mmCIF file of C-alpha atoms in Angstrom:
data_model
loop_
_atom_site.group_PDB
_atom_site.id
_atom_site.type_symbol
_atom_site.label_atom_id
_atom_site.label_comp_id
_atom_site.label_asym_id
_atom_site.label_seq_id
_atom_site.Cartn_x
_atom_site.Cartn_y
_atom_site.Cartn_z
ATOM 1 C CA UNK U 1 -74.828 -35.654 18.436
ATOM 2 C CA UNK U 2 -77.544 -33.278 16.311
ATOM 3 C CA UNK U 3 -77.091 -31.948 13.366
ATOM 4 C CA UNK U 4 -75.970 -28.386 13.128
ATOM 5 C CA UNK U 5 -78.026 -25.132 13.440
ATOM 6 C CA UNK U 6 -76.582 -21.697 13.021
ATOM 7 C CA UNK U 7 -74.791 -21.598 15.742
ATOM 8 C CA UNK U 8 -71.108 -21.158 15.033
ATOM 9 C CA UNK U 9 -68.179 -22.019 16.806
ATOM 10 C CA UNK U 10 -67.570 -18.029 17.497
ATOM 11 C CA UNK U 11 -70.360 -18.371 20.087
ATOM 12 C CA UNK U 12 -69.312 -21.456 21.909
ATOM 13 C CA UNK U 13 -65.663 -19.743 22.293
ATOM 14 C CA UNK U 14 -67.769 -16.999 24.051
ATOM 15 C CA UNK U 15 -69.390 -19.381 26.608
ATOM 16 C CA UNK U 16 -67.167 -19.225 29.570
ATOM 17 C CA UNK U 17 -65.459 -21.590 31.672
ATOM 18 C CA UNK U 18 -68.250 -23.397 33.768
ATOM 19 C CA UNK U 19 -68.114 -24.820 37.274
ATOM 20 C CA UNK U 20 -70.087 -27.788 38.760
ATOM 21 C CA UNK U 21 -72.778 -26.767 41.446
ATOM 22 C CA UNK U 22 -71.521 -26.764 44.619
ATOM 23 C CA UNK U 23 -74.266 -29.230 46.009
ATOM 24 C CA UNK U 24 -73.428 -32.171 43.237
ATOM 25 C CA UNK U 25 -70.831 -34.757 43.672
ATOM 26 C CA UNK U 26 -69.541 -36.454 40.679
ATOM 27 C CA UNK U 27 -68.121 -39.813 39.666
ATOM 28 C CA UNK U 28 -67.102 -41.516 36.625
ATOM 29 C CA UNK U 29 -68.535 -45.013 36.292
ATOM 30 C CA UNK U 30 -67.890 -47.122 33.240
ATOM 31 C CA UNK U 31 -67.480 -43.762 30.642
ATOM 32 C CA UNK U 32 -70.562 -42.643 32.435
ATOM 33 C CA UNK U 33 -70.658 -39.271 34.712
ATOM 34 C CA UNK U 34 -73.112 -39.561 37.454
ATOM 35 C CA UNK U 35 -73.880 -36.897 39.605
ATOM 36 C CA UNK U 36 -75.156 -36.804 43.314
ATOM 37 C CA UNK U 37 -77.467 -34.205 44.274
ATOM 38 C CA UNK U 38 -76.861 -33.628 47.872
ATOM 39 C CA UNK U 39 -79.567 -31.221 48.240
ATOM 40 C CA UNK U 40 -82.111 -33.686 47.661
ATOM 41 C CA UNK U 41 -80.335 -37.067 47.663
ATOM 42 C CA UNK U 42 -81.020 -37.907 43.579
ATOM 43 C CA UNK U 43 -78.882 -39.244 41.519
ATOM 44 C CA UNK U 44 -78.343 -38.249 37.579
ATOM 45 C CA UNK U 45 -76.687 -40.343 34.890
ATOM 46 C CA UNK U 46 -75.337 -38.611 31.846
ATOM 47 C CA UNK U 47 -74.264 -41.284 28.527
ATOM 48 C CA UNK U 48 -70.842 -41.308 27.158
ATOM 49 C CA UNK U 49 -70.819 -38.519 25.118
ATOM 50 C CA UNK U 50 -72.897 -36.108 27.501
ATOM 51 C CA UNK U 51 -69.917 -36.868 30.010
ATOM 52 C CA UNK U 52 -67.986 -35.691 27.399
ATOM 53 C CA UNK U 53 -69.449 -32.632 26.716
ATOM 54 C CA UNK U 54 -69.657 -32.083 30.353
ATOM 55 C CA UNK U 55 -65.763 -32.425 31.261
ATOM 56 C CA UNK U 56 -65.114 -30.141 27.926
ATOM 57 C CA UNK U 57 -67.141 -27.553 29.153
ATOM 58 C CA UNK U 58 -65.451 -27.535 32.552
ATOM 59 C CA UNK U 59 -62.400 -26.706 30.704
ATOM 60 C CA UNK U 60 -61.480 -22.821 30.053
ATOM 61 C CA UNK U 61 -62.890 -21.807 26.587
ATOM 62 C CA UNK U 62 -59.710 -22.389 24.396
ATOM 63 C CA UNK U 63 -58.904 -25.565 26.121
ATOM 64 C CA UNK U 64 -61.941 -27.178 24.725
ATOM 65 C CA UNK U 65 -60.944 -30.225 22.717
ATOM 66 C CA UNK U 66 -63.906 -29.751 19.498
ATOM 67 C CA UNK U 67 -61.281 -31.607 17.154
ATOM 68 C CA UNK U 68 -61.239 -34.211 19.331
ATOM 69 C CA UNK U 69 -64.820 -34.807 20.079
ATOM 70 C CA UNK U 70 -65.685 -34.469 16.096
ATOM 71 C CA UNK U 71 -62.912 -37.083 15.110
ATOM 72 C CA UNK U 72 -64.386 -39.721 18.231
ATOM 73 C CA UNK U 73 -68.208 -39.129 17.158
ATOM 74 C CA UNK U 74 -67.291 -38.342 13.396
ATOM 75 C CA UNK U 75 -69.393 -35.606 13.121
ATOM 76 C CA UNK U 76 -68.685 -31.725 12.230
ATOM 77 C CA UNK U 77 -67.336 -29.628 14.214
ATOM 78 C CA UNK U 78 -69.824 -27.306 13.679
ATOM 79 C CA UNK U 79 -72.158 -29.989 15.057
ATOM 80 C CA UNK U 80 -69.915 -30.223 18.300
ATOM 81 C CA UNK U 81 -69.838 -26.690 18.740
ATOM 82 C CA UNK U 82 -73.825 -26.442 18.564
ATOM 83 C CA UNK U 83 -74.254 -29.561 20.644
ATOM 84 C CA UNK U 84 -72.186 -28.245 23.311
ATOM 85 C CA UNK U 85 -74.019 -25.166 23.343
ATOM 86 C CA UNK U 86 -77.175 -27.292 23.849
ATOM 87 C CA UNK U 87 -75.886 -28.882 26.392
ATOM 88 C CA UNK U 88 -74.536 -26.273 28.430
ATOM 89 C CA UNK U 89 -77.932 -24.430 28.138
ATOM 90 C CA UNK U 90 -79.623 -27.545 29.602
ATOM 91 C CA UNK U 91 -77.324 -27.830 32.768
ATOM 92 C CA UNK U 92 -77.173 -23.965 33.507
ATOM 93 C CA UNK U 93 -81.033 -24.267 33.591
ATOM 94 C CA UNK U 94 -81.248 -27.545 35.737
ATOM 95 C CA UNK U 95 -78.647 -25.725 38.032
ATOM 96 C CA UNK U 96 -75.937 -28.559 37.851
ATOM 97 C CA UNK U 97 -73.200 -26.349 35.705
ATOM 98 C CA UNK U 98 -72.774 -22.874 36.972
ATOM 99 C CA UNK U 99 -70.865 -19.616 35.276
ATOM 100 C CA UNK U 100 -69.173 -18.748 38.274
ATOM 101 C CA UNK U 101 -67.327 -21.004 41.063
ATOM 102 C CA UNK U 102 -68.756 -21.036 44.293
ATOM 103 C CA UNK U 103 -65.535 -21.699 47.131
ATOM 104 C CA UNK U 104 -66.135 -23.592 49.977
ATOM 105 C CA UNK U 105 -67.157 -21.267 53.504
ATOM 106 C CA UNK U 106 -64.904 -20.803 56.780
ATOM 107 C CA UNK U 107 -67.958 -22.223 58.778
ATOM 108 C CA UNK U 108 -66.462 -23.913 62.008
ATOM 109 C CA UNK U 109 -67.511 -27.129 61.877
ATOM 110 C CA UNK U 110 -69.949 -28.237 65.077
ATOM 111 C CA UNK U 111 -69.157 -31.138 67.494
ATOM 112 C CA UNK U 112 -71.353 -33.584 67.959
ATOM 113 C CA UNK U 113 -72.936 -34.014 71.720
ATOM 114 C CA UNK U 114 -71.402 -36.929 73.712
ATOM 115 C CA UNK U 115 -74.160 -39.440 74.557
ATOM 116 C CA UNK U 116 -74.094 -42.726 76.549
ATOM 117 C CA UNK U 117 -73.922 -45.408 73.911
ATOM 118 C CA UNK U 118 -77.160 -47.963 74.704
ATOM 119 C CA UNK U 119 -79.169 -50.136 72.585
ATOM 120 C CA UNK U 120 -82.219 -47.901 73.201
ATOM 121 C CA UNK U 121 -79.937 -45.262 71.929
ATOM 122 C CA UNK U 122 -79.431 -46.878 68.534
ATOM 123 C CA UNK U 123 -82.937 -47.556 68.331
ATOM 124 C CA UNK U 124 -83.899 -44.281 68.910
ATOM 125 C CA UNK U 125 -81.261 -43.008 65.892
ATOM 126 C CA UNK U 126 -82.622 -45.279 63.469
ATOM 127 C CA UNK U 127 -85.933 -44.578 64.206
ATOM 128 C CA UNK U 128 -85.218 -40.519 63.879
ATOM 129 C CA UNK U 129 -83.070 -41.096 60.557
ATOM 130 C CA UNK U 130 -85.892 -42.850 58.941
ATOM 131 C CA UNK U 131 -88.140 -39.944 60.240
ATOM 132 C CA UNK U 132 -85.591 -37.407 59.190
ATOM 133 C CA UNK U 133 -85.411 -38.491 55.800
ATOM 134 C CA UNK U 134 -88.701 -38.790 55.014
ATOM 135 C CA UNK U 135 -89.073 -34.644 56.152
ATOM 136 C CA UNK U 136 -85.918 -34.110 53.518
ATOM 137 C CA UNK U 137 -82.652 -35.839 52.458
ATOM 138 C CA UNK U 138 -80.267 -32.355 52.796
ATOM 139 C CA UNK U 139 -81.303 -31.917 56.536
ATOM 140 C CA UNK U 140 -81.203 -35.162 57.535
ATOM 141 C CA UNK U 141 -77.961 -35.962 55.795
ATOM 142 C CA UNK U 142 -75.946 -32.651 57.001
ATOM 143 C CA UNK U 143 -76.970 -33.179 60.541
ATOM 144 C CA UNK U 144 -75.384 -36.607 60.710
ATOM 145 C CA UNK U 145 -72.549 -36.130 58.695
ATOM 146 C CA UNK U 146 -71.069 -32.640 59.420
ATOM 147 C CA UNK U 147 -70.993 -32.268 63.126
ATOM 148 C CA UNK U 148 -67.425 -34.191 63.898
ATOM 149 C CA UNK U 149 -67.072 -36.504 66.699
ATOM 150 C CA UNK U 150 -65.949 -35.083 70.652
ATOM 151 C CA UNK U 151 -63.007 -38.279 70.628
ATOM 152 C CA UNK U 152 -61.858 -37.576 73.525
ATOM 153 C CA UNK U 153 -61.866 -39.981 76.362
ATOM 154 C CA UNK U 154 -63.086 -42.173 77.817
ATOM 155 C CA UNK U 155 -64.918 -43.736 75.010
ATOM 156 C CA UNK U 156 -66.722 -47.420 74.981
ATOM 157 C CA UNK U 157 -64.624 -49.761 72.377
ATOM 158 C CA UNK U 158 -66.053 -49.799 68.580
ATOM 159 C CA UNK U 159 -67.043 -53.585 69.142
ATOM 160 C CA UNK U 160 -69.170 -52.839 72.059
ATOM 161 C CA UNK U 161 -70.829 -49.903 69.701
ATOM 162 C CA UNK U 162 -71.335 -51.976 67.081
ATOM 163 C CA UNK U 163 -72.736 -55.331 68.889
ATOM 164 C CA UNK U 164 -75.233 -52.733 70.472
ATOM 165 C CA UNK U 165 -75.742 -51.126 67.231
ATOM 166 C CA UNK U 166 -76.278 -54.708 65.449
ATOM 167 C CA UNK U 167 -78.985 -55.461 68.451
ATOM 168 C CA UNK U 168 -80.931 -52.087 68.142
ATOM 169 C CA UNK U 169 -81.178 -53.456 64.272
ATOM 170 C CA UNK U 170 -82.928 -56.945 65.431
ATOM 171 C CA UNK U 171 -85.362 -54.612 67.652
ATOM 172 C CA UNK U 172 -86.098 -52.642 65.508
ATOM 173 C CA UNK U 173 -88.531 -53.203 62.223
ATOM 174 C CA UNK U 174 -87.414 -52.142 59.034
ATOM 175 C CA UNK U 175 -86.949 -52.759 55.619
ATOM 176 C CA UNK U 176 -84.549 -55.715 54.856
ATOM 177 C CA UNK U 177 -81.051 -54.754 53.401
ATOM 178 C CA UNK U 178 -80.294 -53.173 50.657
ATOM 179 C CA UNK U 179 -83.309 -51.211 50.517
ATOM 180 C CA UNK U 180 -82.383 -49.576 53.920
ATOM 181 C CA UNK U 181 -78.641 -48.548 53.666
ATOM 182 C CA UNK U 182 -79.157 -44.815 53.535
ATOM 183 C CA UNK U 183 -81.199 -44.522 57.124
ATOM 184 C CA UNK U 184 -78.987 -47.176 58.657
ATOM 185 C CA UNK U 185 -76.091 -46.114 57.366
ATOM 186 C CA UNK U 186 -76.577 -42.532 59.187
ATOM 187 C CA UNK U 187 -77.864 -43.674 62.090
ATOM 188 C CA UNK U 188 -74.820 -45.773 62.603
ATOM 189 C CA UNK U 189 -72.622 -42.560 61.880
ATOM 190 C CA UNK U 190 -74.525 -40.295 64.198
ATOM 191 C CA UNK U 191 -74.811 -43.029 66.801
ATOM 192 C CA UNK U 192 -70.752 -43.604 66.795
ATOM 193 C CA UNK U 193 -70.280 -39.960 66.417
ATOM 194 C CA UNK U 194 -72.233 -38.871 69.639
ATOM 195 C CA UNK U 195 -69.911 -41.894 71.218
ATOM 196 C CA UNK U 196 -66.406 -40.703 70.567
ATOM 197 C CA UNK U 197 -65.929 -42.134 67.172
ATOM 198 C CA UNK U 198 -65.200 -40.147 64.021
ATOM 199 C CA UNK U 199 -67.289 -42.321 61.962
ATOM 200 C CA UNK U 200 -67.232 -41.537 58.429
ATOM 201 C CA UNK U 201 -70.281 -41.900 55.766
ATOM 202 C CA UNK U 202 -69.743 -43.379 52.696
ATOM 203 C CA UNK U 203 -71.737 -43.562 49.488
ATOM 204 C CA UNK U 204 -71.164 -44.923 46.165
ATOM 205 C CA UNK U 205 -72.282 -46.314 42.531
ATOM 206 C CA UNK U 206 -72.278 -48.661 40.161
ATOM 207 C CA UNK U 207 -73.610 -49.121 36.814
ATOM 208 C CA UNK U 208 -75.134 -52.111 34.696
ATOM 209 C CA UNK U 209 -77.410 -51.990 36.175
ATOM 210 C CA UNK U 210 -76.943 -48.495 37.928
ATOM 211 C CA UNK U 211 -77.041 -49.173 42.045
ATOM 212 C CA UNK U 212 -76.358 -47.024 44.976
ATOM 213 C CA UNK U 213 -75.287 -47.672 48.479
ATOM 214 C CA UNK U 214 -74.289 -46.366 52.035
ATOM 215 C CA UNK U 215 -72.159 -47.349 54.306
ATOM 216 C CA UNK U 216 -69.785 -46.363 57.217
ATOM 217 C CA UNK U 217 -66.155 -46.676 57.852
ATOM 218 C CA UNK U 218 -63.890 -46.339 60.757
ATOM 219 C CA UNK U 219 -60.072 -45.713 59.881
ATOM 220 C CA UNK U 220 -60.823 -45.794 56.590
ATOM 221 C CA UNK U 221 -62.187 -50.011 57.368
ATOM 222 C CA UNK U 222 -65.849 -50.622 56.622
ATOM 223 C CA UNK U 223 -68.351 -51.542 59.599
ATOM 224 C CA UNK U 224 -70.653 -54.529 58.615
ATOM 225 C CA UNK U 225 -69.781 -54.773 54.902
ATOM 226 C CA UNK U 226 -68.557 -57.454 52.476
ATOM 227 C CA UNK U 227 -65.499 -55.721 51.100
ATOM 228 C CA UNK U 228 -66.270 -58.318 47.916
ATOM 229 C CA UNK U 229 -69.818 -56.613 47.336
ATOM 230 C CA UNK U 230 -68.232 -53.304 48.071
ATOM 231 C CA UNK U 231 -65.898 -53.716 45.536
ATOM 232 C CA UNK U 232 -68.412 -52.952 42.770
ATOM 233 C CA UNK U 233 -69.376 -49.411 44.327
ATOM 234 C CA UNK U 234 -67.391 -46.146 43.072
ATOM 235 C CA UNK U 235 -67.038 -43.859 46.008
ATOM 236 C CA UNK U 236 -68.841 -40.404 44.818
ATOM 237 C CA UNK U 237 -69.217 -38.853 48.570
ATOM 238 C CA UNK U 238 -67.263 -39.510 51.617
ATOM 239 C CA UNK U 239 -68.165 -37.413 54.716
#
């Protein structure tokens, strides 16, 4: 933490409550907070003691520990106050901390067309998911992920979709794994979604050294994943 400016504590018990940005996901990682931008698919990683500052200032106004955070950092708490002031002006500018909270919408939530599951299908959704995101992560992600899936029957077994999913991947050229877990890992959703299957897209985190990754579940199991390599992934969006 700085050292302290004029700022006085009077003026950080003015700053209000704050609210995270409805577009950011969030995740603790190792004492780190990183943050999932799901309007353009970056991620930010804020140190130990900016997560701090950020869970204080999530807090309402006379809730804020400053004791506390002086005592852990050993600094005034005149320096706290003025730090978290700092701080807060830096994420209301970036748009990641907001002063009011912004509720979900009553938007009915689509259905997904039924299509006959093939292997040029799967091609054809892996080839428009790498197109997709390359035009824009929000689009590309939203369309795959928030239509839910028509399960009604009859529906071709999860096996079936998968062995034709898993030959539609030796067809098709790509990137080798990991490198390609965000397009595959939607075009798997969307192609299980448009068979029946409420598919489910996963992504998570993991620091030293930070990593990301996608995947997909199915009742809550994971499709084509190690659970030992998932293991070292935080969740920080399911969908």
């Amino acid at each position: 933490m700085g050292e302290p400016n004029s700022r006085t504590t009077e003026t950080l018990t003015s700053l209000p409550r704050l609210f995270c940005a409805p577009n950011l996901r969030c995740a603790v990682v190792s004492d780190h907070l990183v943050l999932l931008d799901l309007s353009a698919g970056d991620y930010h990683v804020l140190d130990e003691i900016g997560t701090a500052m950020w869970m204080q200032l999530l807090r309402f106004p006379a809730e804020r520990d400053k004791v506390g955070l002086a005592e852990k950092y050993h600094v005034p708490q005149s320096v706290v106050a003025a730090d978290l002031i700092d701080f807060a002006t830096e994420q209301l500018v970036a748009g990641r901390l907001l002063r009011s909270h912004v509720g979900a919408t009553n938007v009915p939530v689509p259905q997904m067309a039924r299509h006959r599951p093939t292997i040029a299908r799967a091609v054809w959704e892996r080839s428009r998911a790498d197109r997709d995101l390359r035009k824009g992560f929000a689009e590309a992600y939203a369309s795959r992920t928030d239509p839910a899936a028509d399960t009604a029957p009859p529906r071709v077994g999860a096996a079936r979709l998968m062995n034709l999913f898993g030959t539609a991947e030796i067809l098709y050229p790509t990137r080798r794994a990991p490198l390609d877990c965000l397009p595959r890992s939607l075009a798997m959703t969307r192609f299980l979604r448009t068979a029946g299957w409420q598919a489910q897209h996963v992504m998570g985190v993991a620091m030293y050294p930070f990593d990301a990754h996608a995947w997909v579940e199915l009742d809550g199991v994971p499709l084509g994943e190690g659970a030992t390599f998932l293991q070292r992934f935080t969740v920080i969006q399911r969908a």
